[in-house]
Amino acid sequence: MAGYDYDLFVIGGGSGGVRAARVAAALGKRVGIAEEYRFGGTCVIRGCVPKKLYVYASQFPEHFADAAGYGWTVPEATFDWQTLVANKDREISRLEAIYKKNVEGSGGETFHSRAVIVDPHVIHLLGEDRTVTADQILIATGGRPAAHPALPGHEHCIFSNEAFDLKELPKAIMIEGGGYIAVEFANIFHGLGVDTTLVYRGKEILSRFDMDLRRTLHETMEKKGIKILCHSVTEWVRKRPDGRLDALLTSGKTLTVDQVMLAIGRIPNTENMGLEGIGIEMTPVGAIKVDDYSRTNIDNIWAIGDVTNRVQLTPVAIHEAMCFVETAFKDNPSAPDHDTIATAVFSQPEIGTVGLSEDEAVKRFADVEIYRASFRPMRHTLSGRDEKMLIKLVVDGASRKVLGAHILGPDAGEMAQLLGIPLKAGLTKDDFDRTMAVHPTAAEELVTMYKPTYRVTNGERI
């Protein structure tokens, strides 16, 4: 390794790349990392973090309304979009500096430059017009919103990246997509007072989530005033003389809005990096193909995070980074564990889920028990808010192992994180049953549902 400039060179300064660079540098390795935009990547700069801040902002109208039931008189509130954007920018800049500082503080070298691999051990830094060499190369360039060039008028549309920094808050927006990004932004914009319409080609929002959660969230969003149009896609978008947009749907309906946002998936960032030139194998969707240990078909080149299109979640990229360091530098081959990953959708109400949905469990197991509770959470009793909470456990009837846990309601994401531990450990429904409840909480339902709501045996509901 002494013949190279670096023991490790990382391309991409997001959560996965920065973690790998920082940990490897702390081991005494000579580490360089290049990021062409801003350190922090999708999650910190244009994803999870700013999104959660906007979710908080959008929840205040309901908080103000609910306060009356608890004896509070709240004056008429006003909202300033520019203040939110400015405060968000300040926080993102703070986090960006921390990410960069953490690498440098561990002994790594950072570069603000696009990096192109010209040889399995050679990287060209375009921003500095120089070439460096490395023994090991890690690609962690993430992904970006999928474009829709086939859509006439696509140039008038925005994506999640632009939604954070609009010059002004639109009065009306149409969001196309039914995944978690589309659903979260629909709730954000609605909460900020925007007339919001969600358009989705499928029969129900949030595919791959438990159907009970999907239906209940759909109904709740519509009760709040969000319009959801399923079985529909956009045929064209046209700009009007007044600057607004017309969007024609396959249903024949035309929507007139201020913004059209496309949230139709994400694609890996693999273009113009020299990957084809050195023979890196790719998947059909343009992701980097890796083995169980995140190694590409070239022995000294690795890839982690969204660029591999395995599981597109920030904590997964960080986990893969730690496994990479163990494998590449600590002589401890470690394959990332992508099984039973807890996740959340920060809708309103939010979703927390871990493990198998009911539909998935029924396909894999002959006898499945479903424990289900739907109720108004205590926090809504005095406010009068007509909004239900849903808690559901999916259990293998033979082994009693808890296969899935699904929650819709306040703090569902926090609960999902904690539920991830017992489900990852393979605990049974009997373990849940002998756990004492914390009262009064919504989460106590998880350990007090003693009898199944129904069973599904060989595909038949009983």
PDB file of N, CA, C and O in Angstrom, residues 290-349:
ATOM      1  N   VAL A 290     -22.701  -5.460  -6.536  1.00  0.00           N
ATOM      2  CA  VAL A 290     -21.734  -5.829  -5.498  1.00  0.00           C
ATOM      3  C   VAL A 290     -22.066  -7.213  -4.953  1.00  0.00           C
ATOM      4  O   VAL A 290     -23.192  -7.704  -5.103  1.00  0.00           O
ATOM      5  N   ASP A 291     -21.079  -7.811  -4.282  1.00  0.00           N
ATOM      6  CA  ASP A 291     -21.325  -9.098  -3.631  1.00  0.00           C
ATOM      7  C   ASP A 291     -21.830  -8.866  -2.210  1.00  0.00           C
ATOM      8  O   ASP A 291     -22.151  -7.731  -1.820  1.00  0.00           O
ATOM      9  N   ASP A 292     -21.901  -9.926  -1.428  1.00  0.00           N
ATOM     10  CA  ASP A 292     -22.444  -9.816  -0.068  1.00  0.00           C
ATOM     11  C   ASP A 292     -21.631  -8.892   0.821  1.00  0.00           C
ATOM     12  O   ASP A 292     -22.120  -8.429   1.854  1.00  0.00           O
ATOM     13  N   TYR A 293     -20.374  -8.629   0.440  1.00  0.00           N
ATOM     14  CA  TYR A 293     -19.484  -7.812   1.270  1.00  0.00           C
ATOM     15  C   TYR A 293     -19.274  -6.413   0.680  1.00  0.00           C
ATOM     16  O   TYR A 293     -18.354  -5.706   1.083  1.00  0.00           O
ATOM     17  N   SER A 294     -20.099  -6.022  -0.288  1.00  0.00           N
ATOM     18  CA  SER A 294     -20.052  -4.703  -0.928  1.00  0.00           C
ATOM     19  C   SER A 294     -18.871  -4.541  -1.876  1.00  0.00           C
ATOM     20  O   SER A 294     -18.506  -3.422  -2.239  1.00  0.00           O
ATOM     21  N   ARG A 295     -18.289  -5.641  -2.319  1.00  0.00           N
ATOM     22  CA  ARG A 295     -17.170  -5.590  -3.263  1.00  0.00           C
ATOM     23  C   ARG A 295     -17.711  -5.712  -4.694  1.00  0.00           C
ATOM     24  O   ARG A 295     -18.599  -6.512  -4.970  1.00  0.00           O
ATOM     25  N   THR A 296     -17.176  -4.887  -5.599  1.00  0.00           N
ATOM     26  CA  THR A 296     -17.555  -4.985  -7.004  1.00  0.00           C
ATOM     27  C   THR A 296     -16.796  -6.129  -7.657  1.00  0.00           C
ATOM     28  O   THR A 296     -16.056  -6.869  -6.997  1.00  0.00           O
ATOM     29  N   ASN A 297     -16.954  -6.263  -8.973  1.00  0.00           N
ATOM     30  CA  ASN A 297     -16.222  -7.314  -9.690  1.00  0.00           C
ATOM     31  C   ASN A 297     -14.736  -7.009  -9.810  1.00  0.00           C
ATOM     32  O   ASN A 297     -13.957  -7.865 -10.225  1.00  0.00           O
ATOM     33  N   ILE A 298     -14.325  -5.794  -9.446  1.00  0.00           N
ATOM     34  CA  ILE A 298     -12.902  -5.449  -9.374  1.00  0.00           C
ATOM     35  C   ILE A 298     -12.498  -5.478  -7.911  1.00  0.00           C
ATOM     36  O   ILE A 298     -13.050  -4.755  -7.080  1.00  0.00           O
ATOM     37  N   ASP A 299     -11.525  -6.310  -7.580  1.00  0.00           N
ATOM     38  CA  ASP A 299     -11.234  -6.657  -6.183  1.00  0.00           C
ATOM     39  C   ASP A 299     -11.037  -5.481  -5.246  1.00  0.00           C
ATOM     40  O   ASP A 299     -11.438  -5.531  -4.084  1.00  0.00           O
ATOM     41  N   ASN A 300     -10.389  -4.415  -5.724  1.00  0.00           N
ATOM     42  CA  ASN A 300     -10.061  -3.319  -4.805  1.00  0.00           C
ATOM     43  C   ASN A 300     -11.084  -2.175  -4.850  1.00  0.00           C
ATOM     44  O   ASN A 300     -10.872  -1.136  -4.241  1.00  0.00           O
ATOM     45  N   ILE A 301     -12.191  -2.365  -5.569  1.00  0.00           N
ATOM     46  CA  ILE A 301     -13.216  -1.319  -5.661  1.00  0.00           C
ATOM     47  C   ILE A 301     -14.511  -1.814  -5.029  1.00  0.00           C
ATOM     48  O   ILE A 301     -14.992  -2.909  -5.340  1.00  0.00           O
ATOM     49  N   TRP A 302     -15.048  -0.996  -4.151  1.00  0.00           N
ATOM     50  CA  TRP A 302     -16.227  -1.357  -3.364  1.00  0.00           C
ATOM     51  C   TRP A 302     -17.313  -0.304  -3.574  1.00  0.00           C
ATOM     52  O   TRP A 302     -17.032   0.801  -4.037  1.00  0.00           O
ATOM     53  N   ALA A 303     -18.542  -0.626  -3.179  1.00  0.00           N
ATOM     54  CA  ALA A 303     -19.627   0.350  -3.273  1.00  0.00           C
ATOM     55  C   ALA A 303     -20.640   0.094  -2.161  1.00  0.00           C
ATOM     56  O   ALA A 303     -20.938  -1.068  -1.825  1.00  0.00           O
ATOM     57  N   ILE A 304     -21.149   1.179  -1.584  1.00  0.00           N
ATOM     58  CA  ILE A 304     -22.132   1.081  -0.510  1.00  0.00           C
ATOM     59  C   ILE A 304     -23.223   2.128  -0.715  1.00  0.00           C
ATOM     60  O   ILE A 304     -23.069   3.081  -1.473  1.00  0.00           O
ATOM     61  N   GLY A 305     -24.322   1.950  -0.020  1.00  0.00           N
ATOM     62  CA  GLY A 305     -25.384   2.952  -0.016  1.00  0.00           C
ATOM     63  C   GLY A 305     -26.297   2.864  -1.224  1.00  0.00           C
ATOM     64  O   GLY A 305     -26.378   1.847  -1.918  1.00  0.00           O
ATOM     65  N   ASP A 306     -26.981   3.972  -1.496  1.00  0.00           N
ATOM     66  CA  ASP A 306     -28.005   4.004  -2.539  1.00  0.00           C
ATOM     67  C   ASP A 306     -27.461   3.702  -3.926  1.00  0.00           C
ATOM     68  O   ASP A 306     -28.213   3.265  -4.803  1.00  0.00           O
ATOM     69  N   VAL A 307     -26.177   3.914  -4.157  1.00  0.00           N
ATOM     70  CA  VAL A 307     -25.606   3.668  -5.473  1.00  0.00           C
ATOM     71  C   VAL A 307     -25.645   2.183  -5.825  1.00  0.00           C
ATOM     72  O   VAL A 307     -25.563   1.802  -7.003  1.00  0.00           O
ATOM     73  N   THR A 308     -25.827   1.322  -4.814  1.00  0.00           N
ATOM     74  CA  THR A 308     -25.947  -0.122  -5.060  1.00  0.00           C
ATOM     75  C   THR A 308     -27.405  -0.558  -5.175  1.00  0.00           C
ATOM     76  O   THR A 308     -27.675  -1.700  -5.544  1.00  0.00           O
ATOM     77  N   ASN A 309     -28.329   0.322  -4.827  1.00  0.00           N
ATOM     78  CA  ASN A 309     -29.764   0.054  -4.946  1.00  0.00           C
ATOM     79  C   ASN A 309     -30.182  -1.202  -4.173  1.00  0.00           C
ATOM     80  O   ASN A 309     -31.066  -1.942  -4.603  1.00  0.00           O
ATOM     81  N   ARG A 310     -29.576  -1.416  -3.002  1.00  0.00           N
ATOM     82  CA  ARG A 310     -30.009  -2.541  -2.175  1.00  0.00           C
ATOM     83  C   ARG A 310     -31.149  -2.081  -1.274  1.00  0.00           C
ATOM     84  O   ARG A 310     -32.312  -2.393  -1.538  1.00  0.00           O
ATOM     85  N   VAL A 311     -30.841  -1.357  -0.218  1.00  0.00           N
ATOM     86  CA  VAL A 311     -31.877  -0.758   0.629  1.00  0.00           C
ATOM     87  C   VAL A 311     -31.546   0.720   0.746  1.00  0.00           C
ATOM     88  O   VAL A 311     -30.499   1.090   1.277  1.00  0.00           O
ATOM     89  N   GLN A 312     -32.418   1.589   0.246  1.00  0.00           N
ATOM     90  CA  GLN A 312     -32.114   3.015   0.159  1.00  0.00           C
ATOM     91  C   GLN A 312     -32.514   3.742   1.442  1.00  0.00           C
ATOM     92  O   GLN A 312     -33.489   4.480   1.495  1.00  0.00           O
ATOM     93  N   LEU A 313     -31.727   3.523   2.475  1.00  0.00           N
ATOM     94  CA  LEU A 313     -31.936   4.172   3.766  1.00  0.00           C
ATOM     95  C   LEU A 313     -30.587   4.589   4.335  1.00  0.00           C
ATOM     96  O   LEU A 313     -29.613   3.828   4.262  1.00  0.00           O
ATOM     97  N   THR A 314     -30.531   5.768   4.921  1.00  0.00           N
ATOM     98  CA  THR A 314     -29.278   6.283   5.473  1.00  0.00           C
ATOM     99  C   THR A 314     -28.629   5.345   6.502  1.00  0.00           C
ATOM    100  O   THR A 314     -27.429   5.074   6.412  1.00  0.00           O
ATOM    101  N   PRO A 315     -29.372   4.833   7.495  1.00  0.00           N
ATOM    102  CA  PRO A 315     -28.726   3.942   8.455  1.00  0.00           C
ATOM    103  C   PRO A 315     -28.156   2.676   7.813  1.00  0.00           C
ATOM    104  O   PRO A 315     -27.180   2.111   8.306  1.00  0.00           O
ATOM    105  N   VAL A 316     -28.766   2.247   6.707  1.00  0.00           N
ATOM    106  CA  VAL A 316     -28.250   1.074   5.999  1.00  0.00           C
ATOM    107  C   VAL A 316     -26.894   1.398   5.374  1.00  0.00           C
ATOM    108  O   VAL A 316     -25.955   0.598   5.449  1.00  0.00           O
ATOM    109  N   ALA A 317     -26.770   2.581   4.775  1.00  0.00           N
ATOM    110  CA  ALA A 317     -25.486   2.987   4.189  1.00  0.00           C
ATOM    111  C   ALA A 317     -24.403   3.057   5.265  1.00  0.00           C
ATOM    112  O   ALA A 317     -23.252   2.654   5.036  1.00  0.00           O
ATOM    113  N   ILE A 318     -24.750   3.566   6.432  1.00  0.00           N
ATOM    114  CA  ILE A 318     -23.781   3.650   7.535  1.00  0.00           C
ATOM    115  C   ILE A 318     -23.372   2.252   8.004  1.00  0.00           C
ATOM    116  O   ILE A 318     -22.192   1.974   8.251  1.00  0.00           O
ATOM    117  N   HIS A 319     -24.340   1.361   8.105  1.00  0.00           N
ATOM    118  CA  HIS A 319     -24.059  -0.026   8.494  1.00  0.00           C
ATOM    119  C   HIS A 319     -23.145  -0.682   7.462  1.00  0.00           C
ATOM    120  O   HIS A 319     -22.175  -1.369   7.817  1.00  0.00           O
ATOM    121  N   GLU A 320     -23.444  -0.466   6.183  1.00  0.00           N
ATOM    122  CA  GLU A 320     -22.606  -1.036   5.133  1.00  0.00           C
ATOM    123  C   GLU A 320     -21.190  -0.473   5.196  1.00  0.00           C
ATOM    124  O   GLU A 320     -20.212  -1.191   4.932  1.00  0.00           O
ATOM    125  N   ALA A 321     -21.060   0.801   5.570  1.00  0.00           N
ATOM    126  CA  ALA A 321     -19.730   1.411   5.709  1.00  0.00           C
ATOM    127  C   ALA A 321     -18.928   0.733   6.814  1.00  0.00           C
ATOM    128  O   ALA A 321     -17.737   0.447   6.644  1.00  0.00           O
ATOM    129  N   MET A 322     -19.574   0.477   7.934  1.00  0.00           N
ATOM    130  CA  MET A 322     -18.876  -0.179   9.043  1.00  0.00           C
ATOM    131  C   MET A 322     -18.456  -1.605   8.658  1.00  0.00           C
ATOM    132  O   MET A 322     -17.351  -2.056   8.995  1.00  0.00           O
ATOM    133  N   CYS A 323     -19.337  -2.308   7.948  1.00  0.00           N
ATOM    134  CA  CYS A 323     -18.992  -3.659   7.489  1.00  0.00           C
ATOM    135  C   CYS A 323     -17.845  -3.621   6.495  1.00  0.00           C
ATOM    136  O   CYS A 323     -16.963  -4.499   6.502  1.00  0.00           O
ATOM    137  N   PHE A 324     -17.835  -2.607   5.629  1.00  0.00           N
ATOM    138  CA  PHE A 324     -16.736  -2.455   4.671  1.00  0.00           C
ATOM    139  C   PHE A 324     -15.403  -2.289   5.389  1.00  0.00           C
ATOM    140  O   PHE A 324     -14.405  -2.942   5.031  1.00  0.00           O
ATOM    141  N   VAL A 325     -15.355  -1.436   6.393  1.00  0.00           N
ATOM    142  CA  VAL A 325     -14.102  -1.219   7.122  1.00  0.00           C
ATOM    143  C   VAL A 325     -13.644  -2.506   7.791  1.00  0.00           C
ATOM    144  O   VAL A 325     -12.449  -2.845   7.764  1.00  0.00           O
ATOM    145  N   GLU A 326     -14.586  -3.236   8.397  1.00  0.00           N
ATOM    146  CA  GLU A 326     -14.229  -4.515   9.026  1.00  0.00           C
ATOM    147  C   GLU A 326     -13.629  -5.475   8.004  1.00  0.00           C
ATOM    148  O   GLU A 326     -12.644  -6.162   8.273  1.00  0.00           O
ATOM    149  N   THR A 327     -14.225  -5.505   6.811  1.00  0.00           N
ATOM    150  CA  THR A 327     -13.791  -6.447   5.780  1.00  0.00           C
ATOM    151  C   THR A 327     -12.478  -6.036   5.139  1.00  0.00           C
ATOM    152  O   THR A 327     -11.556  -6.853   4.976  1.00  0.00           O
ATOM    153  N   ALA A 328     -12.373  -4.772   4.778  1.00  0.00           N
ATOM    154  CA  ALA A 328     -11.218  -4.311   4.003  1.00  0.00           C
ATOM    155  C   ALA A 328      -9.978  -4.043   4.844  1.00  0.00           C
ATOM    156  O   ALA A 328      -8.849  -4.213   4.352  1.00  0.00           O
ATOM    157  N   PHE A 329     -10.179  -3.631   6.100  1.00  0.00           N
ATOM    158  CA  PHE A 329      -9.025  -3.169   6.882  1.00  0.00           C
ATOM    159  C   PHE A 329      -8.810  -3.867   8.227  1.00  0.00           C
ATOM    160  O   PHE A 329      -7.806  -3.622   8.880  1.00  0.00           O
ATOM    161  N   LYS A 330      -9.732  -4.691   8.644  1.00  0.00           N
ATOM    162  CA  LYS A 330      -9.579  -5.324   9.959  1.00  0.00           C
ATOM    163  C   LYS A 330      -9.582  -6.843   9.882  1.00  0.00           C
ATOM    164  O   LYS A 330      -9.695  -7.524  10.899  1.00  0.00           O
ATOM    165  N   ASP A 331      -9.459  -7.356   8.653  1.00  0.00           N
ATOM    166  CA  ASP A 331      -9.379  -8.809   8.454  1.00  0.00           C
ATOM    167  C   ASP A 331     -10.540  -9.533   9.145  1.00  0.00           C
ATOM    168  O   ASP A 331     -10.374 -10.581   9.756  1.00  0.00           O
ATOM    169  N   ASN A 332     -11.714  -8.921   9.045  1.00  0.00           N
ATOM    170  CA  ASN A 332     -12.910  -9.499   9.668  1.00  0.00           C
ATOM    171  C   ASN A 332     -14.067  -9.403   8.676  1.00  0.00           C
ATOM    172  O   ASN A 332     -14.918  -8.521   8.782  1.00  0.00           O
ATOM    173  N   PRO A 333     -14.107 -10.277   7.675  1.00  0.00           N
ATOM    174  CA  PRO A 333     -15.153 -10.195   6.652  1.00  0.00           C
ATOM    175  C   PRO A 333     -16.551 -10.112   7.269  1.00  0.00           C
ATOM    176  O   PRO A 333     -16.961 -10.992   8.033  1.00  0.00           O
ATOM    177  N   SER A 334     -17.257  -9.031   6.963  1.00  0.00           N
ATOM    178  CA  SER A 334     -18.572  -8.779   7.561  1.00  0.00           C
ATOM    179  C   SER A 334     -19.557  -8.395   6.462  1.00  0.00           C
ATOM    180  O   SER A 334     -19.397  -7.361   5.813  1.00  0.00           O
ATOM    181  N   ALA A 335     -20.558  -9.218   6.280  1.00  0.00           N
ATOM    182  CA  ALA A 335     -21.589  -8.926   5.285  1.00  0.00           C
ATOM    183  C   ALA A 335     -22.690  -8.104   5.930  1.00  0.00           C
ATOM    184  O   ALA A 335     -23.166  -8.448   7.022  1.00  0.00           O
ATOM    185  N   PRO A 336     -23.120  -7.009   5.314  1.00  0.00           N
ATOM    186  CA  PRO A 336     -24.227  -6.217   5.872  1.00  0.00           C
ATOM    187  C   PRO A 336     -25.481  -7.080   6.023  1.00  0.00           C
ATOM    188  O   PRO A 336     -25.781  -7.916   5.165  1.00  0.00           O
ATOM    189  N   ASP A 337     -26.189  -6.877   7.108  1.00  0.00           N
ATOM    190  CA  ASP A 337     -27.417  -7.616   7.378  1.00  0.00           C
ATOM    191  C   ASP A 337     -28.600  -6.733   6.985  1.00  0.00           C
ATOM    192  O   ASP A 337     -28.897  -5.749   7.652  1.00  0.00           O
ATOM    193  N   HIS A 338     -29.257  -7.084   5.889  1.00  0.00           N
ATOM    194  CA  HIS A 338     -30.366  -6.291   5.395  1.00  0.00           C
ATOM    195  C   HIS A 338     -31.728  -6.867   5.779  1.00  0.00           C
ATOM    196  O   HIS A 338     -32.757  -6.475   5.211  1.00  0.00           O
ATOM    197  N   ASP A 339     -31.740  -7.755   6.740  1.00  0.00           N
ATOM    198  CA  ASP A 339     -32.990  -8.393   7.137  1.00  0.00           C
ATOM    199  C   ASP A 339     -33.616  -7.647   8.321  1.00  0.00           C
ATOM    200  O   ASP A 339     -32.919  -7.184   9.219  1.00  0.00           O
ATOM    201  N   THR A 340     -34.933  -7.537   8.317  1.00  0.00           N
ATOM    202  CA  THR A 340     -35.708  -6.962   9.425  1.00  0.00           C
ATOM    203  C   THR A 340     -35.219  -5.541   9.767  1.00  0.00           C
ATOM    204  O   THR A 340     -34.679  -5.280  10.839  1.00  0.00           O
ATOM    205  N   ILE A 341     -35.406  -4.636   8.839  1.00  0.00           N
ATOM    206  CA  ILE A 341     -34.991  -3.242   9.003  1.00  0.00           C
ATOM    207  C   ILE A 341     -36.203  -2.390   9.359  1.00  0.00           C
ATOM    208  O   ILE A 341     -37.181  -2.350   8.617  1.00  0.00           O
ATOM    209  N   ALA A 342     -36.138  -1.730  10.490  1.00  0.00           N
ATOM    210  CA  ALA A 342     -37.221  -0.819  10.884  1.00  0.00           C
ATOM    211  C   ALA A 342     -37.166   0.445  10.043  1.00  0.00           C
ATOM    212  O   ALA A 342     -36.089   0.918   9.671  1.00  0.00           O
ATOM    213  N   THR A 343     -38.341   0.980   9.738  1.00  0.00           N
ATOM    214  CA  THR A 343     -38.385   2.217   8.961  1.00  0.00           C
ATOM    215  C   THR A 343     -39.610   3.023   9.344  1.00  0.00           C
ATOM    216  O   THR A 343     -40.524   2.513  10.006  1.00  0.00           O
ATOM    217  N   ALA A 344     -39.617   4.277   8.941  1.00  0.00           N
ATOM    218  CA  ALA A 344     -40.727   5.170   9.278  1.00  0.00           C
ATOM    219  C   ALA A 344     -41.098   6.005   8.067  1.00  0.00           C
ATOM    220  O   ALA A 344     -40.264   6.293   7.210  1.00  0.00           O
ATOM    221  N   VAL A 345     -42.357   6.383   8.011  1.00  0.00           N
ATOM    222  CA  VAL A 345     -42.845   7.355   7.038  1.00  0.00           C
ATOM    223  C   VAL A 345     -43.364   8.528   7.851  1.00  0.00           C
ATOM    224  O   VAL A 345     -44.283   8.365   8.661  1.00  0.00           O
ATOM    225  N   PHE A 346     -42.772   9.707   7.658  1.00  0.00           N
ATOM    226  CA  PHE A 346     -43.154  10.855   8.477  1.00  0.00           C
ATOM    227  C   PHE A 346     -44.325  11.601   7.829  1.00  0.00           C
ATOM    228  O   PHE A 346     -44.252  12.783   7.505  1.00  0.00           O
ATOM    229  N   SER A 347     -45.383  10.827   7.674  1.00  0.00           N
ATOM    230  CA  SER A 347     -46.664  11.372   7.236  1.00  0.00           C
ATOM    231  C   SER A 347     -47.362  11.928   8.472  1.00  0.00           C
ATOM    232  O   SER A 347     -46.788  11.968   9.558  1.00  0.00           O
ATOM    233  N   GLN A 348     -48.610  12.333   8.322  1.00  0.00           N
ATOM    234  CA  GLN A 348     -49.361  12.851   9.474  1.00  0.00           C
ATOM    235  C   GLN A 348     -50.754  12.230   9.469  1.00  0.00           C
ATOM    236  O   GLN A 348     -51.589  12.690   8.695  1.00  0.00           O
ATOM    237  N   PRO A 349     -50.975  11.189  10.268  1.00  0.00           N
ATOM    238  CA  PRO A 349     -50.096  10.601  11.283  1.00  0.00           C
ATOM    239  C   PRO A 349     -48.967   9.779  10.652  1.00  0.00           C
ATOM    240  O   PRO A 349     -49.079   9.348   9.506  1.00  0.00           O
TER     241      PRO A 349
END
